[in-house]
Coordinates of C-alpha atoms in Angstrom, one line a residue:
M1 CA -19.8 -60.5 -31.0
K2 CA -19.6 -59.8 -26.9
K3 CA -20.1 -56.7 -25.8
P4 CA -17.2 -54.5 -24.1
D5 CA -18.0 -54.8 -20.3
R6 CA -18.4 -51.3 -18.3
K7 CA -14.7 -51.5 -17.2
Y8 CA -13.7 -51.8 -20.8
K9 CA -16.1 -48.9 -21.6
N10 CA -14.6 -46.8 -18.4
R11 CA -11.1 -47.3 -19.6
I12 CA -11.8 -45.8 -23.1
L13 CA -13.2 -42.7 -21.8
V14 CA -10.4 -42.1 -19.5
L15 CA -8.2 -42.6 -22.5
L16 CA -9.9 -40.4 -24.8
F17 CA -10.1 -37.1 -21.5
S18 CA -6.7 -37.8 -20.8
A19 CA -5.7 -37.7 -24.9
M20 CA -7.8 -33.8 -24.9
F21 CA -6.7 -32.6 -22.3
I22 CA -3.1 -33.0 -23.7
F23 CA -4.4 -31.7 -26.5
I24 CA -5.8 -28.7 -24.7
S25 CA -2.4 -28.4 -22.6
L26 CA -0.6 -27.6 -26.0
S27 CA -3.0 -25.5 -26.8
P28 CA -2.9 -21.7 -26.3
L29 CA -6.1 -20.7 -24.8
V30 CA -5.5 -16.8 -26.8
P31 CA -4.4 -16.6 -30.2
M32 CA -1.2 -15.7 -30.2
A33 CA -1.6 -13.1 -32.7
E34 CA -4.2 -11.4 -30.0
V35 CA -1.4 -11.8 -27.4
D36 CA 0.7 -10.2 -29.6
S37 CA -1.3 -6.9 -30.0
R38 CA -2.0 -6.0 -26.0
L39 CA 0.5 -3.9 -24.4
M40 CA 0.8 -5.7 -20.8
V41 CA 0.9 -3.4 -18.0
N42 CA 3.1 -3.9 -14.8
S43 CA 2.1 -0.6 -13.0
V44 CA 0.4 2.9 -14.9
G45 CA 1.0 6.4 -13.3
I46 CA -2.3 9.1 -13.9
D47 CA -1.5 12.8 -14.1
A48 CA -4.6 14.9 -14.5
D49 CA -4.8 19.2 -15.1
E50 CA -6.6 21.4 -17.0
E51 CA -5.5 20.1 -20.0
G52 CA -6.4 17.0 -19.7
V53 CA -5.2 13.2 -18.4
T54 CA -1.9 11.7 -19.1
V55 CA -1.6 7.9 -18.6
T56 CA 2.3 6.4 -17.9
C57 CA 2.5 2.5 -18.3
E58 CA 5.5 0.1 -17.5
T59 CA 5.2 -2.6 -19.7
I60 CA 7.0 -6.0 -20.8
N61 CA 8.2 -6.1 -23.7
G62 CA 10.2 -8.8 -25.0
G63 CA 11.4 -9.4 -21.0
T64 CA 12.2 -6.0 -20.8
N65 CA 10.5 -3.0 -19.2
E66 CA 9.8 -0.1 -21.3
V67 CA 7.8 3.2 -20.6
V68 CA 4.7 4.1 -22.7
Y69 CA 2.5 7.1 -22.4
G70 CA -0.8 8.6 -23.8
N71 CA -3.0 12.0 -23.2
G72 CA -6.4 12.9 -23.9
A73 CA -8.7 15.3 -22.7
M74 CA -10.4 12.5 -20.5
M75 CA -9.1 9.1 -19.0
A76 CA -10.8 7.4 -21.8
E77 CA -9.1 8.6 -24.4
A78 CA -5.4 8.8 -23.4
L79 CA -5.9 5.4 -22.8
Q80 CA -7.3 5.3 -26.9
N81 CA -4.6 7.8 -27.6
L82 CA -1.7 5.6 -26.0
N83 CA -3.3 2.4 -28.4
E84 CA -2.8 4.4 -31.4
R85 CA 0.4 5.6 -30.6
Y86 CA 2.2 2.3 -30.3
G87 CA -0.2 0.6 -32.7
R88 CA -1.2 -1.9 -29.6
R89 CA -4.0 -2.5 -27.3
I90 CA -3.2 -2.1 -23.5
E91 CA -4.1 -4.5 -21.3
L92 CA -4.6 -3.7 -17.6
G93 CA -5.7 -7.0 -16.2
H94 CA -2.4 -8.2 -14.9
C95 CA -1.7 -4.2 -13.1
G96 CA -0.3 -4.7 -9.9
L97 CA 0.1 -0.9 -9.4
I98 CA -2.2 3.2 -9.9
A99 CA 0.4 5.6 -8.8
L100 CA -1.7 9.5 -8.8
G101 CA 0.7 12.4 -9.4
S102 CA 1.6 14.3 -6.5
E103 CA -0.3 17.1 -8.4
L104 CA -3.6 15.1 -9.0
K105 CA -7.0 16.4 -6.7
R106 CA -9.7 14.6 -5.3
D107 CA -12.1 15.3 -8.0
D108 CA -10.0 14.3 -11.1
A109 CA -8.9 11.2 -8.6
I110 CA -12.3 9.9 -8.5
T111 CA -13.4 10.2 -12.3
V112 CA -10.3 8.8 -13.6
L113 CA -10.4 5.5 -10.5
L114 CA -14.4 5.6 -11.9
N115 CA -13.2 5.6 -15.1
I116 CA -11.2 2.2 -14.6
L117 CA -13.8 0.0 -12.5
S118 CA -16.3 1.3 -14.2
D119 CA -15.1 -0.2 -17.9
G120 CA -14.2 -3.3 -16.1
M121 CA -10.4 -2.9 -16.8
I122 CA -8.2 -3.4 -13.9
N123 CA -8.6 -5.5 -10.9
T124 CA -10.7 -4.5 -8.2
G125 CA -7.7 -5.3 -5.8
C126 CA -5.2 -3.1 -7.8
S127 CA -3.0 -1.0 -5.3
V128 CA -2.9 2.5 -5.2
I129 CA -0.5 4.9 -3.9
S130 CA 0.5 9.1 -3.9
A131 CA 3.6 9.5 -6.1
S132 CA 6.4 11.8 -4.8
T133 CA 6.1 13.2 -7.9
S134 CA 4.1 13.1 -11.2
A135 CA 2.9 10.0 -12.2
R136 CA 4.8 10.5 -15.5
E137 CA 8.2 11.0 -13.7
F138 CA 7.7 8.4 -10.9
I139 CA 6.5 5.6 -13.8
S140 CA 9.9 6.4 -15.2
K141 CA 12.1 5.9 -13.1
A142 CA 10.6 2.6 -11.2
V143 CA 11.5 1.3 -14.9
L144 CA 15.1 1.7 -13.7
L145 CA 14.8 -0.2 -10.2
T146 CA 17.9 -2.0 -9.1
K147 CA 17.7 -5.6 -9.7
S148 CA 17.3 -6.5 -5.7
T149 CA 13.8 -5.0 -5.9
G150 CA 12.7 -8.6 -7.6
S151 CA 9.2 -8.0 -8.7
G152 CA 9.8 -4.1 -9.3
I153 CA 7.4 -1.5 -7.7
S154 CA 4.3 -3.4 -7.6
G155 CA 6.7 -6.4 -5.4
F156 CA 7.9 -3.6 -3.0
V157 CA 4.1 -2.0 -2.7
S158 CA 3.1 -5.7 -1.7
F159 CA 5.8 -6.0 0.8
S160 CA 5.0 -2.9 2.7
D161 CA 1.3 -4.2 3.0
A162 CA 2.5 -6.8 4.8
Q163 CA 5.6 -6.2 6.2
A164 CA 6.6 -2.5 6.7
S165 CA 3.4 -1.2 8.3
V166 CA 2.5 0.6 5.4
T167 CA -1.3 -0.2 4.9
I168 CA -1.7 0.5 0.8
P169 CA -5.7 0.7 -0.4
S170 CA -6.9 -0.9 -3.5
V171 CA -8.7 0.7 -5.9
L172 CA -11.7 -0.4 -4.9
E173 CA -11.3 0.9 -0.9
T174 CA -10.0 4.2 -2.7
V175 CA -13.5 4.5 -4.6
Q176 CA -15.6 3.8 -2.0
A177 CA -13.7 6.0 1.0
L178 CA -13.6 9.4 -1.6
K179 CA -17.4 8.2 -2.4
S180 CA -18.1 7.7 1.5
K181 CA -20.2 9.9 3.7
S182 CA -16.1 10.9 4.7
G183 CA -15.7 12.2 1.4
A184 CA -12.2 11.7 2.1
A185 CA -8.9 9.0 1.8
A186 CA -5.4 9.1 2.7
L187 CA -2.8 7.6 0.4
P188 CA 0.9 6.9 1.1
I189 CA 3.3 8.8 -0.4
V190 CA 5.8 6.2 -2.3
G191 CA 9.2 8.3 -3.6
L192 CA 11.8 6.6 -6.0
K193 CA 15.8 8.2 -6.1
D194 CA 19.1 7.5 -8.2
K195 CA 21.1 4.6 -6.3
E196 CA 24.2 5.8 -4.7
E197 CA 27.4 4.7 -6.5
D198 CA 30.0 2.5 -4.9
K199 CA 32.7 4.7 -4.3
G200 CA 34.8 1.9 -2.1
Q201 CA 38.0 0.5 -2.8
G202 CA 38.7 -2.7 -5.5
S203 CA 40.0 -6.0 -4.5
G204 CA 44.0 -5.5 -4.6
G205 CA 43.9 -2.0 -3.4
T206 CA 42.5 -0.2 -6.4
Q207 CA 40.4 2.1 -6.4
G208 CA 36.9 0.7 -7.5
T209 CA 35.1 2.2 -10.4
G210 CA 32.0 3.3 -9.1
V211 CA 29.6 2.0 -11.4
T212 CA 27.0 -0.2 -10.3
E213 CA 25.6 -3.4 -12.2
Q214 CA 22.7 -2.3 -14.5
S215 CA 20.5 -4.4 -16.7
T216 CA 21.6 -3.9 -20.4
S217 CA 18.3 -1.9 -21.2
Q218 CA 19.5 0.8 -18.7
N219 CA 23.3 0.8 -20.1
D220 CA 21.9 1.3 -23.3
A221 CA 19.9 3.9 -22.1
G222 CA 22.7 5.3 -19.9
S223 CA 20.5 5.8 -17.3
K224 CA 21.6 5.3 -13.2
E225 CA 19.7 2.4 -10.9
T226 CA 16.8 4.2 -8.8
E227 CA 16.1 2.7 -5.2
I228 CA 12.8 3.1 -3.5
E229 CA 12.2 5.6 -0.7
P230 CA 10.0 4.0 2.0
P231 CA 6.5 5.6 2.5
S232 CA 6.7 7.4 5.9
T233 CA 3.8 10.1 4.8
A234 CA 0.6 10.8 3.6
R235 CA -0.9 12.8 0.7
V236 CA -5.0 13.3 1.8
F237 CA -8.0 13.8 -0.7
G238 CA -10.0 15.8 1.2
S239 CA -12.1 19.0 0.5
E240 CA -8.1 19.8 -0.6
T241 CA -5.4 18.3 -1.3
Y242 CA -2.2 18.4 1.0
E243 CA 0.5 16.5 2.6
L244 CA 1.0 14.7 6.1
S245 CA 3.8 15.9 7.5
E246 CA 5.9 12.4 9.0
E247 CA 4.9 13.1 12.9
D248 CA 1.2 13.4 11.5
A249 CA 0.8 10.5 9.5
R250 CA 2.7 7.8 12.4
G251 CA -0.8 7.2 13.8
F252 CA -1.7 5.7 10.4
V253 CA 0.4 2.8 12.0
W254 CA -1.7 1.9 14.9
L255 CA -5.2 3.1 12.6
L256 CA -5.4 1.4 9.7
P257 CA -6.1 -2.7 9.8
R258 CA -2.9 -4.3 8.0
T259 CA 0.0 -2.0 9.4
K260 CA 2.7 -4.9 10.7
G261 CA 5.8 -5.8 10.9
G262 CA 7.9 -2.4 11.0
M263 CA 9.7 -0.6 13.5
V264 CA 8.5 1.3 16.5
E265 CA 10.3 2.8 18.8
A266 CA 9.5 4.5 22.4
D267 CA 11.2 6.7 24.9
M268 CA 11.7 5.1 28.7
E269 CA 13.3 7.2 31.6
T270 CA 15.5 4.8 33.5
E271 CA 17.5 6.5 36.6
G272 CA 17.5 9.8 34.5
Q273 CA 18.7 8.5 31.0
T274 CA 16.2 8.5 28.3
F275 CA 16.5 4.9 27.2
V276 CA 15.0 4.1 23.4
L277 CA 13.4 1.3 23.1
R278 CA 12.7 -0.7 19.6
A279 CA 10.2 -3.0 18.7
V280 CA 8.4 -4.8 16.4
V281 CA 4.2 -4.7 15.6
E282 CA 4.1 -8.5 16.1
D283 CA 0.3 -8.4 15.7
K284 CA -2.5 -5.3 16.9
K285 CA -6.4 -4.9 16.7
T286 CA -7.7 -1.8 16.3
S287 CA -11.3 0.1 16.4
I288 CA -12.5 3.1 16.0
E289 CA -16.5 3.7 17.5
P290 CA -18.0 6.6 16.7
E291 CA -21.4 7.2 18.6
L292 CA -23.5 10.3 19.3
V293 CA -24.2 11.5 22.8
G294 CA -26.8 14.3 23.4
G295 CA -26.0 15.2 19.8
N296 CA -22.3 15.8 19.9
P297 CA -20.0 13.1 18.6
V298 CA -17.9 10.9 20.7
I299 CA -15.2 8.9 18.9
T300 CA -13.8 6.0 21.2
I301 CA -10.3 4.6 19.7
K302 CA -9.5 1.3 21.0
V303 CA -5.5 -0.2 20.4
D304 CA -4.5 -3.6 21.5
A305 CA -0.5 -3.6 20.0
R306 CA 1.9 -6.9 20.6
L307 CA 5.3 -5.7 20.6
R308 CA 8.6 -7.7 19.9
F309 CA 11.2 -6.4 21.8
V310 CA 14.3 -6.6 19.7
Q311 CA 17.4 -5.1 22.2
R312 CA 17.0 -7.7 24.7
Y313 CA 20.4 -7.6 24.9
A314 CA 19.3 -3.9 27.5
I315 CA 17.0 -5.9 29.1
L316 CA 19.4 -8.2 30.6
A317 CA 21.5 -5.6 31.4
E318 CA 18.6 -3.8 33.6
V319 CA 18.0 -7.3 35.1
E320 CA 21.5 -7.7 36.4
E321 CA 21.5 -4.5 37.5
G322 CA 18.7 -5.4 40.2
E323 CA 15.3 -4.5 38.2
E324 CA 12.7 -7.2 38.4
L325 CA 11.8 -8.8 35.1
N326 CA 8.1 -7.9 35.7
A327 CA 8.1 -4.8 37.0
L328 CA 11.2 -3.6 34.2
L329 CA 8.0 -4.8 31.3
D330 CA 5.5 -2.7 32.6
R331 CA 7.0 0.2 32.4
M332 CA 8.0 -0.6 28.7
N333 CA 4.6 -1.3 28.1
A334 CA 3.5 1.9 29.8
A335 CA 6.2 3.8 27.6
Y336 CA 4.8 2.5 24.0
E337 CA 1.1 2.6 25.3
K338 CA 2.1 6.7 25.6
R339 CA 3.6 6.6 22.8
I340 CA 1.2 5.0 20.9
E341 CA -1.6 7.2 22.0
E342 CA 0.3 10.6 20.9
E343 CA 0.5 9.4 18.1
V344 CA -2.8 8.2 17.6
R345 CA -4.4 11.7 18.5
R346 CA -2.0 13.8 16.5
T347 CA -3.6 12.2 13.1
A348 CA -7.1 11.3 15.0
E349 CA -7.1 15.2 15.7
L350 CA -6.2 15.7 12.2
S351 CA -8.9 13.8 10.5
L352 CA -11.5 15.9 12.1
T353 CA -10.9 18.7 9.6
D354 CA -10.6 16.0 6.8
D355 CA -12.4 12.9 7.5
F356 CA -10.0 11.1 6.3
L357 CA -10.2 8.0 9.1
G358 CA -13.7 7.5 8.4
F359 CA -15.4 9.0 11.3
R360 CA -18.6 9.9 9.5
T361 CA -19.0 6.5 7.2
R362 CA -19.1 4.3 10.7
L363 CA -21.4 6.8 12.6
Y364 CA -23.6 6.6 9.9
R365 CA -23.9 2.7 9.6
R366 CA -23.9 2.4 13.4
D367 CA -27.0 5.0 13.4
P368 CA -28.4 6.0 10.0
S369 CA -31.2 7.9 12.5
G370 CA -29.1 9.9 14.5
F371 CA -26.6 10.2 11.5
S372 CA -29.7 12.0 9.2
A373 CA -30.7 14.3 11.8
W374 CA -26.9 15.4 13.0
S375 CA -25.2 18.5 11.7
G376 CA -22.3 16.5 9.9
D377 CA -19.9 18.6 11.9
L378 CA -17.0 17.4 13.5
S379 CA -14.9 20.0 15.1
G380 CA -16.6 19.7 18.4
A381 CA -16.1 15.7 18.6
E382 CA -14.7 14.2 21.9
L383 CA -11.8 11.7 21.0
R384 CA -11.4 8.8 24.0
F385 CA -8.8 6.6 23.2
D386 CA -8.3 3.0 25.4
I387 CA -4.3 1.7 24.4
K388 CA -2.8 -1.4 25.1
A389 CA 0.5 -2.3 24.5
S390 CA 2.4 -6.3 25.4
V391 CA 5.8 -6.2 25.0
L392 CA 7.4 -9.7 24.1

């Protein structure tokens, strides 16, 4: 009998492997019984006080969003209470957002975030924000977000981090900042509000009903849709926990690494009148370089921003009136450099009290021996600024 040649053997092996992969693709990797016994979480809110911890989760159950919660003396007990309350085990592996309640203190934030990380329950890249209200109220409203937000609150956070000049730190970045030599972190504050009803006229001249379209689950619950209030302030977790005003937080646009895409303004004087320039942050490079000079910290902050001007018609009008284009661009660059330095200085000076920009951490990494001999007092630190702006 003639033995099969190599080509024939290879063909048989290919067919066998193809059949095996087809069989595997048709078989679930996780038994359906196990999937059905889990609570799949999109976002989680955490509140803590003297009485304990409350965990509020936004889950998907049969294609609709639901709010579930549990409480206990500590994080693990609150999660176990949630499991027992709903008869299913919580699954945080796909969670995209952690919202910390507005009353949460620094020590409580460290404890609950370390609990989650150390138990390996959540992805280290999961985003962290501070809610404008309690986390329970925030998550309850997040479930009612208007359909226009697409993937909900976690999707909006991803958009903000990439397109809206707001850096949203991960849970790992937050814990590292809180446990660093600086011992402080600043989180963007995100709020939700009821969606305004449409009170316009309907077609044919009849009065509109003023009722917005809602999902089936929202109509059943009789609840209004909600909208996101874009983050413009921040909450500092330092020696105390407090909120920065919008003016105090503007420097984050220039100081944090992933902030670009948002609209920024500057004032320019033109023939005795103030002209408001508006541009989008196209790109930027930022560095914070602290050093000890004679035992005193000197912190140099450099910002090199490239801005895309969105009022080109205004430039053309000025050029038509006789001003040279290069001279006009120089004045625009100078106006933005002045505004950037003002905003950066304001935020940096506040960080000298609660070091949420990480001055001490950077200094320790640069000069460990000098840091050990230094008192650690930032009150007498000298701030220097090197600001460049290019309007395109």
